[in-house]
Amino acid sequence: MNVTRGFTGRPRVRNDGLPPGQYDAGDDWPVLSAEVTPDLTPAEWTFTVDGLVAEPRTWTWDEAHALPPSAYEGDIHCVTSWSKFGVRFGGVSLDAFLDAVRPAPEATHVVAYSHTGYTTNLPLADVTGGRAWIVWEYGDGPLPAEHGGPARLIVPHLYFWKSAKWIAGLRLLDHDEPGFWEQNGYHHRGNPWEEQRYSGD
Amino acid sequence: MSVTDSTPSAGFTPPTRFAVPGRIAVSNRAAATWQRATLTEVRRETPHAATFRFAVPDWEGHLPGQHLMLRLRAGDGYVAQRHYSIASPPDDTGHIELTLDHVDGGEVSGWFHTVAKPGDEVEVRGPLSGFFAWPGDRPALLVGAGSGVVPLMSMVRHHRARGLSVPLRLLVSARGPEELIYASEYGAETAPVFTRTAPEGVPVGRVSAAHVAALLADRPEGGWEAYVCGSNGFAEHASRLLVDAGQPVDRIRIERFG
Ligand SMILES: Cc1cc2nc3c(=O)[nH]c(=O)nc-3n(C[C@H](O)[C@H](O)[C@H](O)COP(=O)(O)OP(=O)(O)OC[C@H]3O[C@@H](n4cnc5c(N)ncnc54)[C@H](O)[C@@H]3O)c2cc1C
């Protein structure tokens, strides 16, 4: 690509935590959902894991809160180019839910879906081994509705569109099925360190 | 590009109702390829916004409502990239227009507003994202604020250029008349709302339930497809008004500029 005449950009800050093409959004936390923020109370919220599992199961708010607590503290990266450093999300590791349903050996992928019907696809390996959480706290408070509250999925090592807001469930599959943004031209995996933004990257 | 009613792949359907089914199947090739865009014209719209016209010879075409990714490169290889909605209607052969707000301290919009001149080259990839696209088929209720009117204007222009008879209404919010982007282009389809200053006799205030009720009152056959665009604060406010007025959530599409 050619140099853009007269463009210098902001002073460079060396930041090893910043994936290529990303910038530090500081205190901002942009909201980019495509749908109306749902009016969902904790009492109405449920989380289901089914598909290729030994024992499909649905958790209520209280049942999910009875699982061992786990928090993510670190960075998040959005495909629209902002990253946010040192955030804290509290909830339960997705492993705790998956251990309870016992995935079948042939399960390779999941589709995560929201109470709004939003979907996103992930390899099972990306949501196991302490790399994904169901969370209901941001910082010290409840997760705000526009950011996915009462509860969302977070998979912080991938671009944040994979971290489905208003999470309703996971379906385990033996193949990959593109979700909402993936059908709209976005990359199937979305690894920020490899800048996998759009299909073909 | 093809128009679809549901999601392109007939695979897993969540038990929850799908809020925003895609309208079109998007080209993955267009989304993946960076193309050169040459600035050919700059038009001032308001004190804080200007329209930038580009020649993009290999542009494969877009639908109203879609956006693109644009990038600038500095001498040391540093790259800044941002999303911008496409303001021009389809069929403007080989040309596209973007309208950019001058954001205080903004890296990319700052370059456009203080440095850019015709002849300059940037790179774009797109069009991207099908969910906010309007193929011109269903009645469209458009609600935007500030530069959020940009993708909606592409729809208005498309509606006019094609002489479409399908109903289309635009509710556009601006701080004042001098901040209203595309002010001279609006016709009977548009109702402006001014939040800070207004001409004599025009009320000042936010988009309200009364504005939305007036729009929803003349319901076309098949109902409206609503498109909301602007800052997150505006999108939350306007989409809630629409829901409260009875517009189904699965027929409200929201583009948030962050
Ligand atoms: C789908 C989509 C469509 C869009 N369409 C349009 C459109 O049609 N028209 C339009 O005008 N905009 C549009 N936007 C917004 C656009 O993408 C940019 O966010 C906007 O132009 C600002 O970019 P910038 O580089 O000028 O500002 P940035 O440099 O990104 O700055 C934005 C703000 O953040 C602060 N900031 C950010 N990074 C830093 C940093 N490292 N250090 C200090 N301060 C920082 C700046 O001071 C400023 O207040 C769209 C956004 C999306 C997601």
Short mmCIF file of C-alpha atoms and ligand atoms in Angstrom, two decimals:
data_model
loop_
_atom_site.label_atom_id
_atom_site.label_comp_id
_atom_site.label_asym_id
_atom_site.label_seq_id
_atom_site.Cartn_x
_atom_site.Cartn_y
_atom_site.Cartn_z
CA MET A 1 0.00 0.00 0.00
CA ASN A 2 1.18 3.52 -0.83
CA VAL A 3 1.89 6.11 1.83
CA THR A 4 -1.05 8.50 2.25
CA ARG A 5 0.13 12.02 1.48
CA GLY A 6 0.43 14.15 4.59
CA PHE A 7 -0.79 11.47 6.99
CA THR A 8 1.31 11.03 10.11
CA GLY A 9 -1.20 9.64 12.59
CA ARG A 10 -1.03 9.85 16.35
CA PRO A 11 2.30 9.66 18.15
CA ARG A 12 3.24 5.96 18.25
CA VAL A 13 2.91 4.31 21.58
CA ARG A 14 4.72 1.00 21.83
CA ASN A 15 2.31 -1.44 23.30
CA ASP A 16 3.05 -5.13 23.06
CA GLY A 17 -0.47 -5.94 24.18
CA LEU A 18 -2.00 -4.31 21.12
CA PRO A 19 -2.75 -6.65 18.19
CA PRO A 20 -2.03 -5.34 14.67
CA GLY A 21 -4.36 -2.59 13.44
CA GLN A 22 -5.87 -2.01 16.90
CA TYR A 23 -5.86 1.11 19.08
CA ASP A 24 -6.31 1.59 22.80
CA ALA A 25 -9.83 2.90 23.45
CA GLY A 26 -8.93 3.89 27.01
CA ASP A 27 -12.05 4.42 29.10
CA ASP A 28 -14.43 4.17 26.14
CA TRP A 29 -16.36 0.99 25.59
CA PRO A 30 -18.18 1.31 22.24
CA VAL A 31 -21.40 -0.64 21.71
CA LEU A 32 -21.87 -2.20 18.29
CA SER A 33 -24.77 -4.65 18.53
CA ALA A 34 -27.03 -4.80 15.51
CA GLU A 35 -30.24 -5.39 17.40
CA VAL A 36 -32.38 -3.71 20.03
CA THR A 37 -30.94 -4.15 23.52
CA PRO A 38 -33.30 -6.71 25.09
CA ASP A 39 -35.16 -6.07 28.30
CA LEU A 40 -34.07 -9.27 30.01
CA THR A 41 -34.17 -9.73 33.80
CA PRO A 42 -32.00 -12.23 35.68
CA ALA A 43 -35.19 -14.13 36.56
CA GLU A 44 -35.96 -14.58 32.85
CA TRP A 45 -32.41 -15.46 31.85
CA THR A 46 -31.48 -19.10 31.22
CA PHE A 47 -28.45 -20.78 29.71
CA THR A 48 -28.72 -24.07 27.82
CA VAL A 49 -25.99 -26.38 26.54
CA ASP A 50 -27.16 -29.08 24.14
CA GLY A 51 -26.39 -30.76 20.82
CA LEU A 52 -23.64 -33.41 20.87
CA VAL A 53 -23.52 -33.85 24.64
CA ALA A 54 -24.31 -36.73 27.00
CA GLU A 55 -26.75 -34.72 29.13
CA PRO A 56 -28.21 -31.50 27.72
CA ARG A 57 -28.99 -29.03 30.46
CA THR A 58 -30.49 -25.62 31.17
CA TRP A 59 -29.32 -23.44 34.06
CA THR A 60 -31.34 -20.69 35.67
CA TRP A 61 -29.69 -17.53 37.04
CA ASP A 62 -29.43 -19.02 40.55
CA GLU A 63 -28.21 -22.41 39.32
CA ALA A 64 -25.50 -20.78 37.22
CA HIS A 65 -24.43 -18.66 40.19
CA ALA A 66 -24.06 -21.80 42.31
CA LEU A 67 -21.17 -22.98 40.09
CA PRO A 68 -17.60 -22.12 41.19
CA PRO A 69 -16.89 -18.44 40.46
CA SER A 70 -14.19 -17.51 37.99
CA ALA A 71 -13.08 -14.16 36.59
CA TYR A 72 -11.23 -12.93 33.50
CA GLU A 73 -8.85 -10.06 34.00
CA GLY A 74 -7.10 -8.82 30.90
CA ASP A 75 -7.69 -7.27 27.49
CA ILE A 76 -10.45 -7.38 24.87
CA HIS A 77 -10.26 -6.60 21.15
CA CYS A 78 -13.07 -5.50 18.84
CA VAL A 79 -12.92 -6.00 15.07
CA THR A 80 -13.79 -2.32 14.53
CA SER A 81 -10.20 -1.59 15.74
CA TRP A 82 -10.51 -0.68 19.41
CA SER A 83 -8.97 -2.66 22.23
CA LYS A 84 -9.59 -2.25 25.92
CA PHE A 85 -6.94 -3.06 28.50
CA GLY A 86 -7.17 -4.42 32.03
CA VAL A 87 -10.87 -5.17 32.20
CA ARG A 88 -12.42 -7.56 34.71
CA PHE A 89 -15.37 -9.82 34.02
CA GLY A 90 -16.75 -12.06 36.78
CA GLY A 91 -18.86 -15.18 36.30
CA VAL A 92 -18.22 -18.87 35.74
CA SER A 93 -15.76 -20.65 33.46
CA LEU A 94 -17.48 -22.28 30.49
CA ASP A 95 -15.61 -25.46 31.41
CA ALA A 96 -17.86 -25.81 34.45
CA PHE A 97 -20.96 -25.92 32.21
CA LEU A 98 -19.35 -28.23 29.65
CA ASP A 99 -18.12 -30.64 32.34
CA ALA A 100 -21.72 -31.01 33.49
CA VAL A 101 -23.12 -31.88 30.04
CA ARG A 102 -20.14 -34.01 28.92
CA PRO A 103 -19.45 -33.23 25.24
CA ALA A 104 -19.53 -36.20 22.87
CA PRO A 105 -16.15 -37.18 21.36
CA GLU A 106 -17.34 -36.17 17.88
CA ALA A 107 -18.20 -32.58 18.95
CA THR A 108 -15.78 -30.16 17.25
CA HIS A 109 -17.59 -26.80 17.11
CA VAL A 110 -20.22 -24.78 18.91
CA VAL A 111 -22.76 -22.20 17.87
CA ALA A 112 -23.30 -19.68 20.68
CA TYR A 113 -26.68 -17.95 20.51
CA SER A 114 -28.29 -15.05 22.32
CA HIS A 115 -31.73 -14.35 23.73
CA THR A 116 -32.02 -11.97 20.75
CA GLY A 117 -31.25 -14.77 18.28
CA TYR A 118 -27.74 -13.50 17.50
CA THR A 119 -25.42 -16.38 16.64
CA THR A 120 -21.66 -16.89 16.39
CA ASN A 121 -19.61 -20.01 15.69
CA LEU A 122 -16.51 -21.20 17.53
CA PRO A 123 -14.26 -24.26 17.51
CA LEU A 124 -14.85 -26.20 20.75
CA ALA A 125 -11.12 -25.89 21.45
CA ASP A 126 -11.52 -22.10 21.66
CA VAL A 127 -14.07 -22.27 24.46
CA THR A 128 -12.50 -24.97 26.64
CA GLY A 129 -9.39 -25.07 28.82
CA GLY A 130 -10.07 -21.87 30.75
CA ARG A 131 -10.42 -19.62 27.69
CA ALA A 132 -14.13 -18.75 27.85
CA TRP A 133 -16.57 -17.60 30.51
CA ILE A 134 -20.22 -16.85 31.10
CA VAL A 135 -20.07 -13.51 32.94
CA TRP A 136 -22.50 -11.23 34.78
CA GLU A 137 -20.10 -8.79 36.40
CA TYR A 138 -18.07 -6.01 34.83
CA GLY A 139 -15.54 -4.42 37.17
CA ASP A 140 -17.27 -4.54 40.53
CA GLY A 141 -20.83 -4.11 39.28
CA PRO A 142 -23.44 -5.95 37.28
CA LEU A 143 -22.82 -6.22 33.54
CA PRO A 144 -24.81 -3.35 31.89
CA ALA A 145 -27.59 -4.42 29.50
CA GLU A 146 -26.09 -2.69 26.44
CA HIS A 147 -22.88 -4.66 27.03
CA GLY A 148 -24.74 -7.97 27.19
CA GLY A 149 -26.22 -8.04 30.69
CA PRO A 150 -27.61 -9.82 32.54
CA ALA A 151 -25.07 -12.35 31.20
CA ARG A 152 -22.84 -12.78 28.16
CA LEU A 153 -20.23 -15.14 26.82
CA ILE A 154 -16.67 -13.91 26.72
CA VAL A 155 -13.90 -15.47 24.62
CA PRO A 156 -11.30 -12.75 25.06
CA HIS A 157 -8.54 -14.26 22.91
CA LEU A 158 -10.76 -13.78 19.82
CA TYR A 159 -12.36 -10.59 18.39
CA PHE A 160 -15.22 -9.58 20.62
CA TRP A 161 -18.08 -10.32 18.21
CA LYS A 162 -17.46 -13.96 19.23
CA SER A 163 -18.36 -13.02 22.82
CA ALA A 164 -22.14 -13.22 22.34
CA LYS A 165 -24.15 -10.77 24.46
CA TRP A 166 -27.35 -11.86 26.26
CA ILE A 167 -26.13 -15.44 25.97
CA ALA A 168 -28.91 -18.03 25.80
CA GLY A 169 -27.05 -21.20 24.94
CA LEU A 170 -24.44 -23.25 23.15
CA ARG A 171 -25.18 -25.98 20.66
CA LEU A 172 -22.36 -28.49 20.15
CA LEU A 173 -21.90 -29.72 16.56
CA ASP A 174 -19.57 -32.02 14.61
CA HIS A 175 -18.98 -29.30 11.99
CA ASP A 176 -18.59 -25.53 11.68
CA GLU A 177 -21.66 -23.39 10.96
CA PRO A 178 -21.22 -19.66 10.37
CA GLY A 179 -23.09 -17.31 12.71
CA PHE A 180 -24.52 -13.84 12.15
CA TRP A 181 -21.39 -11.81 11.37
CA GLU A 182 -19.66 -14.80 9.82
CA GLN A 183 -22.49 -14.94 7.25
CA ASN A 184 -22.01 -11.21 6.78
CA GLY A 185 -18.46 -11.60 5.54
CA TYR A 186 -16.55 -11.79 8.81
CA HIS A 187 -13.81 -14.32 9.47
CA HIS A 188 -14.80 -17.72 10.86
CA ARG A 189 -12.25 -17.73 13.66
CA GLY A 190 -11.40 -14.07 14.34
CA ASN A 191 -7.94 -14.24 15.91
CA PRO A 192 -6.87 -10.60 16.50
CA TRP A 193 -3.17 -11.46 16.55
CA GLU A 194 -3.48 -12.74 12.98
CA GLU A 195 -5.85 -9.90 12.07
CA GLN A 196 -8.55 -12.32 10.93
CA ARG A 197 -11.23 -9.66 10.46
CA TYR A 198 -12.96 -10.64 7.23
CA SER A 199 -13.39 -13.87 5.39
CA GLY A 200 -10.21 -14.35 3.34
CA ASP A 201 -7.89 -12.53 5.80
CA MET B 1 -24.87 -9.86 -4.54
CA SER B 2 -28.19 -11.56 -3.95
CA VAL B 3 -31.16 -10.62 -1.84
CA THR B 4 -32.25 -13.17 0.72
CA ASP B 5 -35.03 -13.21 3.21
CA SER B 6 -33.34 -15.35 5.79
CA THR B 7 -29.83 -16.35 6.62
CA PRO B 8 -27.92 -17.69 3.61
CA SER B 9 -27.00 -21.06 5.14
CA ALA B 10 -29.93 -23.18 6.23
CA GLY B 11 -28.10 -24.66 9.21
CA PHE B 12 -28.60 -24.26 12.91
CA THR B 13 -31.52 -22.08 13.89
CA PRO B 14 -31.48 -20.94 17.49
CA PRO B 15 -34.62 -21.58 19.55
CA THR B 16 -34.55 -17.87 20.34
CA ARG B 17 -36.10 -15.58 17.71
CA PHE B 18 -33.53 -14.23 15.30
CA ALA B 19 -33.60 -10.48 15.77
CA VAL B 20 -31.80 -9.31 12.67
CA PRO B 21 -31.82 -11.73 9.78
CA GLY B 22 -29.38 -10.70 7.06
CA ARG B 23 -30.92 -9.03 4.03
CA ILE B 24 -28.32 -9.96 1.47
CA ALA B 25 -25.56 -12.43 0.89
CA VAL B 26 -22.32 -10.46 0.89
CA SER B 27 -19.37 -11.06 -1.35
CA ASN B 28 -16.45 -12.39 0.63
CA ARG B 29 -14.08 -11.43 -2.15
CA ALA B 30 -15.07 -7.76 -2.00
CA ALA B 31 -14.80 -7.80 1.77
CA ALA B 32 -11.28 -9.19 1.60
CA THR B 33 -9.69 -7.05 -1.11
CA TRP B 34 -8.15 -3.63 -0.52
CA GLN B 35 -8.68 -1.28 -3.43
CA ARG B 36 -7.27 2.10 -4.29
CA ALA B 37 -9.72 5.00 -4.02
CA THR B 38 -8.79 8.39 -5.49
CA LEU B 39 -10.37 11.49 -4.01
CA THR B 40 -12.02 13.49 -6.79
CA GLU B 41 -14.12 16.08 -4.96
CA VAL B 42 -14.77 17.52 -1.49
CA ARG B 43 -18.12 19.15 -0.68
CA ARG B 44 -18.84 20.92 2.58
CA GLU B 45 -22.13 19.86 4.17
CA THR B 46 -22.04 21.61 7.55
CA PRO B 47 -19.35 23.38 9.62
CA HIS B 48 -18.36 19.93 10.98
CA ALA B 49 -19.10 17.56 8.12
CA ALA B 50 -17.98 17.21 4.52
CA THR B 51 -18.62 14.76 1.69
CA PHE B 52 -15.66 13.09 0.00
CA ARG B 53 -16.15 11.66 -3.48
CA PHE B 54 -13.81 8.92 -4.69
CA ALA B 55 -13.12 7.16 -7.94
CA VAL B 56 -12.92 3.42 -7.20
CA PRO B 57 -12.62 1.81 -10.63
CA ASP B 58 -13.05 -1.76 -9.42
CA TRP B 59 -15.93 -1.08 -7.01
CA GLU B 60 -18.26 -4.05 -7.42
CA GLY B 61 -21.34 -2.14 -6.30
CA HIS B 62 -23.18 -1.93 -2.99
CA LEU B 63 -26.67 -1.68 -1.61
CA PRO B 64 -27.87 1.37 0.32
CA GLY B 65 -26.96 1.01 4.00
CA GLN B 66 -23.70 -0.86 3.59
CA HIS B 67 -20.35 0.43 4.81
CA LEU B 68 -16.69 -0.03 3.99
CA MET B 69 -13.36 -0.08 5.78
CA LEU B 70 -10.91 2.69 4.90
CA ARG B 71 -7.22 2.90 5.73
CA LEU B 72 -4.49 5.51 5.67
CA ARG B 73 -0.78 4.76 5.86
CA ALA B 74 1.99 6.92 7.31
CA GLY B 75 5.58 7.06 6.04
CA ASP B 76 6.84 4.66 8.72
CA GLY B 77 4.26 2.02 7.80
CA TYR B 78 1.79 2.91 10.57
CA VAL B 79 -1.79 2.25 9.43
CA ALA B 80 -5.08 3.67 10.75
CA GLN B 81 -8.33 2.07 9.62
CA ARG B 82 -11.96 3.01 10.26
CA HIS B 83 -15.43 2.05 9.09
CA TYR B 84 -17.51 4.50 7.02
CA SER B 85 -21.02 4.18 5.67
CA ILE B 86 -21.51 4.73 1.97
CA ALA B 87 -23.52 7.90 1.30
CA SER B 88 -23.98 7.53 -2.43
CA PRO B 89 -26.64 5.31 -3.96
CA PRO B 90 -25.67 2.23 -5.99
CA ASP B 91 -25.03 2.69 -9.72
CA ASP B 92 -22.87 5.80 -9.37
CA THR B 93 -20.55 3.95 -11.70
CA GLY B 94 -17.03 3.72 -10.42
CA HIS B 95 -17.59 6.37 -7.76
CA ILE B 96 -18.58 6.32 -4.11
CA GLU B 97 -19.17 9.11 -1.63
CA LEU B 98 -18.53 9.19 2.11
CA THR B 99 -19.60 11.91 4.53
CA LEU B 100 -17.34 12.39 7.53
CA ASP B 101 -17.83 14.32 10.72
CA HIS B 102 -14.73 16.12 11.90
CA VAL B 103 -14.14 14.37 15.24
CA ASP B 104 -12.13 16.39 17.77
CA GLY B 105 -8.61 14.95 17.78
CA GLY B 106 -9.72 12.29 15.30
CA GLU B 107 -6.89 10.59 13.51
CA VAL B 108 -8.65 9.65 10.26
CA SER B 109 -11.44 12.25 10.10
CA GLY B 110 -8.86 14.87 11.08
CA TRP B 111 -6.71 13.99 8.07
CA PHE B 112 -9.72 14.19 5.78
CA HIS B 113 -10.84 17.55 7.10
CA THR B 114 -7.45 19.28 7.29
CA VAL B 115 -5.13 17.64 4.74
CA ALA B 116 -7.03 15.73 2.05
CA LYS B 117 -7.49 17.22 -1.42
CA PRO B 118 -8.52 15.89 -4.81
CA GLY B 119 -5.92 13.55 -6.25
CA ASP B 120 -5.07 11.96 -2.89
CA GLU B 121 -5.24 8.19 -2.65
CA VAL B 122 -6.53 6.04 0.19
CA GLU B 123 -7.52 2.38 0.35
CA VAL B 124 -10.91 0.83 0.93
CA ARG B 125 -12.34 -2.67 1.23
CA GLY B 126 -15.98 -3.49 0.89
CA PRO B 127 -18.87 -3.24 0.73
CA LEU B 128 -19.20 -4.89 4.13
CA SER B 129 -22.08 -6.28 6.13
CA GLY B 130 -25.49 -7.13 4.78
CA PHE B 131 -27.72 -6.73 7.80
CA PHE B 132 -28.20 -2.95 7.47
CA ALA B 133 -28.67 -3.06 3.70
CA TRP B 134 -31.95 -1.96 2.13
CA PRO B 135 -32.54 -3.48 -1.29
CA GLY B 136 -35.45 -1.10 -1.91
CA ASP B 137 -38.07 -3.80 -1.58
CA ARG B 138 -39.85 -3.20 1.73
CA PRO B 139 -41.33 -0.01 3.25
CA ALA B 140 -38.48 1.71 5.09
CA LEU B 141 -38.67 3.78 8.23
CA LEU B 142 -35.32 5.52 8.69
CA VAL B 143 -34.26 7.17 11.94
CA GLY B 144 -30.85 8.80 12.22
CA ALA B 145 -28.88 11.41 14.13
CA GLY B 146 -25.78 13.39 13.21
CA SER B 147 -23.61 11.49 10.75
CA GLY B 148 -25.90 8.52 11.38
CA VAL B 149 -27.97 9.88 8.52
CA VAL B 150 -25.25 8.89 6.03
CA PRO B 151 -26.31 5.27 5.27
CA LEU B 152 -29.96 6.37 5.40
CA MET B 153 -29.28 9.04 2.77
CA SER B 154 -27.99 6.34 0.44
CA MET B 155 -31.44 4.74 0.83
CA VAL B 156 -33.28 8.02 0.19
CA ARG B 157 -31.16 8.70 -2.90
CA HIS B 158 -31.68 5.16 -4.16
CA HIS B 159 -35.43 5.50 -3.66
CA ARG B 160 -35.41 8.69 -5.74
CA ALA B 161 -32.98 7.58 -8.40
CA ARG B 162 -35.05 4.48 -9.09
CA GLY B 163 -38.40 6.21 -8.71
CA LEU B 164 -39.45 3.53 -6.22
CA SER B 165 -43.04 3.59 -5.03
CA VAL B 166 -42.46 1.60 -1.84
CA PRO B 167 -43.02 3.95 1.15
CA LEU B 168 -39.95 5.51 2.74
CA ARG B 169 -39.77 8.00 5.64
CA LEU B 170 -36.78 9.65 7.27
CA LEU B 171 -36.67 11.12 10.74
CA VAL B 172 -33.34 12.93 11.13
CA SER B 173 -32.03 14.55 14.27
CA ALA B 174 -29.42 17.33 14.30
CA ARG B 175 -28.25 19.91 16.85
CA GLY B 176 -29.53 22.76 14.71
CA PRO B 177 -30.37 23.66 11.11
CA GLU B 178 -26.75 24.55 10.31
CA GLU B 179 -25.65 21.09 11.55
CA LEU B 180 -28.17 19.21 9.43
CA ILE B 181 -26.24 17.16 6.87
CA TYR B 182 -27.78 17.06 3.33
CA ALA B 183 -30.27 19.79 4.39
CA SER B 184 -30.93 20.97 0.84
CA GLU B 185 -31.65 17.48 -0.46
CA TYR B 186 -34.56 16.48 1.76
CA GLY B 187 -38.08 16.33 0.44
CA ALA B 188 -41.51 15.41 1.71
CA GLU B 189 -40.21 12.04 2.98
CA THR B 190 -38.11 13.75 5.68
CA ALA B 191 -38.93 15.22 9.09
CA PRO B 192 -35.98 16.97 10.77
CA VAL B 193 -35.77 17.21 14.56
CA PHE B 194 -33.53 19.85 16.18
CA THR B 195 -32.09 19.22 19.63
CA ARG B 196 -30.40 22.57 20.49
CA THR B 197 -31.49 25.35 18.17
CA ALA B 198 -34.31 25.51 15.66
CA PRO B 199 -35.75 28.01 13.21
CA GLU B 200 -38.55 30.33 14.43
CA GLY B 201 -41.66 28.39 15.37
CA VAL B 202 -39.99 24.96 15.24
CA PRO B 203 -39.75 23.19 18.61
CA VAL B 204 -36.40 22.18 20.12
CA GLY B 205 -36.04 18.70 21.62
CA ARG B 206 -35.01 15.09 21.19
CA VAL B 207 -36.73 12.57 18.98
CA SER B 208 -39.82 11.70 21.00
CA ALA B 209 -42.60 9.16 21.22
CA ALA B 210 -44.84 11.64 19.38
CA HIS B 211 -42.47 11.77 16.37
CA VAL B 212 -42.33 8.00 16.23
CA ALA B 213 -46.08 7.60 16.69
CA ALA B 214 -46.71 9.97 13.77
CA LEU B 215 -44.49 7.87 11.55
CA LEU B 216 -45.92 4.52 12.61
CA ALA B 217 -49.48 5.77 12.27
CA ASP B 218 -49.63 5.34 8.52
CA ARG B 219 -48.66 1.70 8.48
CA PRO B 220 -48.03 0.42 4.95
CA GLU B 221 -49.10 -3.04 3.92
CA GLY B 222 -46.66 -5.55 5.37
CA GLY B 223 -45.44 -3.03 7.95
CA TRP B 224 -42.22 -1.05 8.20
CA GLU B 225 -38.65 -2.22 8.17
CA ALA B 226 -36.92 0.19 10.61
CA TYR B 227 -33.29 1.30 10.23
CA VAL B 228 -31.75 3.23 13.12
CA CYS B 229 -28.30 4.80 12.87
CA GLY B 230 -26.20 7.10 15.05
CA SER B 231 -24.24 7.13 18.28
CA ASN B 232 -24.97 4.35 20.73
CA GLY B 233 -26.87 6.73 23.00
CA PHE B 234 -29.14 7.81 20.15
CA ALA B 235 -29.58 4.23 18.89
CA GLU B 236 -30.66 3.03 22.35
CA HIS B 237 -33.10 5.93 22.71
CA ALA B 238 -34.63 5.69 19.24
CA SER B 239 -34.88 1.90 19.18
CA ARG B 240 -36.64 1.90 22.54
CA LEU B 241 -39.17 4.45 21.25
CA LEU B 242 -39.83 2.23 18.24
CA VAL B 243 -40.34 -0.86 20.41
CA ASP B 244 -42.62 1.05 22.76
CA ALA B 245 -44.64 2.23 19.76
CA GLY B 246 -45.20 -1.34 18.67
CA GLN B 247 -42.52 -1.85 16.01
CA PRO B 248 -41.46 -5.55 16.21
CA VAL B 249 -37.86 -5.96 17.48
CA ASP B 250 -37.01 -8.31 14.65
CA ARG B 251 -37.79 -5.51 12.19
CA ILE B 252 -35.45 -2.95 13.72
CA ARG B 253 -31.89 -2.88 12.42
CA ILE B 254 -29.35 -0.77 14.25
CA GLU B 255 -26.02 0.57 13.03
CA ARG B 256 -24.07 2.10 15.91
CA PHE B 257 -21.10 4.31 15.16
CA GLY B 258 -19.54 3.35 18.51
C1 LIG C 1 -20.25 0.78 10.75
C2 LIG C 1 -19.75 2.18 11.02
C3 LIG C 1 -20.03 3.18 10.11
C4 LIG C 1 -19.57 4.49 10.32
N1 LIG C 1 -19.91 5.47 9.42
C5 LIG C 1 -19.51 6.74 9.62
C6 LIG C 1 -19.87 7.78 8.71
O1 LIG C 1 -20.55 7.56 7.72
N2 LIG C 1 -19.44 9.05 8.96
C7 LIG C 1 -18.66 9.34 10.07
O2 LIG C 1 -18.29 10.52 10.24
N3 LIG C 1 -18.30 8.37 10.95
C8 LIG C 1 -18.69 7.08 10.75
N4 LIG C 1 -18.31 6.09 11.64
C9 LIG C 1 -17.35 6.42 12.70
C10 LIG C 1 -15.91 6.26 12.16
O3 LIG C 1 -15.61 4.90 11.94
C11 LIG C 1 -14.81 6.79 13.10
O4 LIG C 1 -15.01 6.23 14.38
C12 LIG C 1 -14.78 8.29 13.22
O5 LIG C 1 -14.58 8.90 11.94
C13 LIG C 1 -13.67 8.73 14.15
O6 LIG C 1 -12.43 8.30 13.64
P1 LIG C 1 -11.15 9.22 13.79
O7 LIG C 1 -9.96 8.43 13.33
O8 LIG C 1 -11.37 10.53 13.16
O9 LIG C 1 -11.12 9.45 15.33
P2 LIG C 1 -10.27 8.58 16.38
O10 LIG C 1 -8.83 8.87 16.20
O11 LIG C 1 -10.69 7.18 16.32
O12 LIG C 1 -10.78 9.27 17.69
C14 LIG C 1 -12.13 9.18 18.14
C15 LIG C 1 -12.16 9.71 19.55
O13 LIG C 1 -11.37 8.90 20.39
C16 LIG C 1 -10.24 9.62 20.88
N5 LIG C 1 -9.08 8.69 20.69
C17 LIG C 1 -9.07 7.54 20.04
N6 LIG C 1 -7.88 6.93 20.05
C18 LIG C 1 -7.08 7.72 20.76
C19 LIG C 1 -5.73 7.63 21.13
N7 LIG C 1 -4.94 6.60 20.77
N8 LIG C 1 -5.21 8.64 21.84
C20 LIG C 1 -6.01 9.69 22.18
N9 LIG C 1 -7.29 9.81 21.87
C21 LIG C 1 -7.84 8.85 21.17
C22 LIG C 1 -10.17 10.87 20.02
O14 LIG C 1 -9.64 11.99 20.71
C23 LIG C 1 -11.60 11.11 19.64
O15 LIG C 1 -12.32 11.82 20.61
C24 LIG C 1 -18.78 4.78 11.44
C25 LIG C 1 -18.49 3.76 12.36
C26 LIG C 1 -18.96 2.48 12.16
C27 LIG C 1 -18.62 1.42 13.18
#
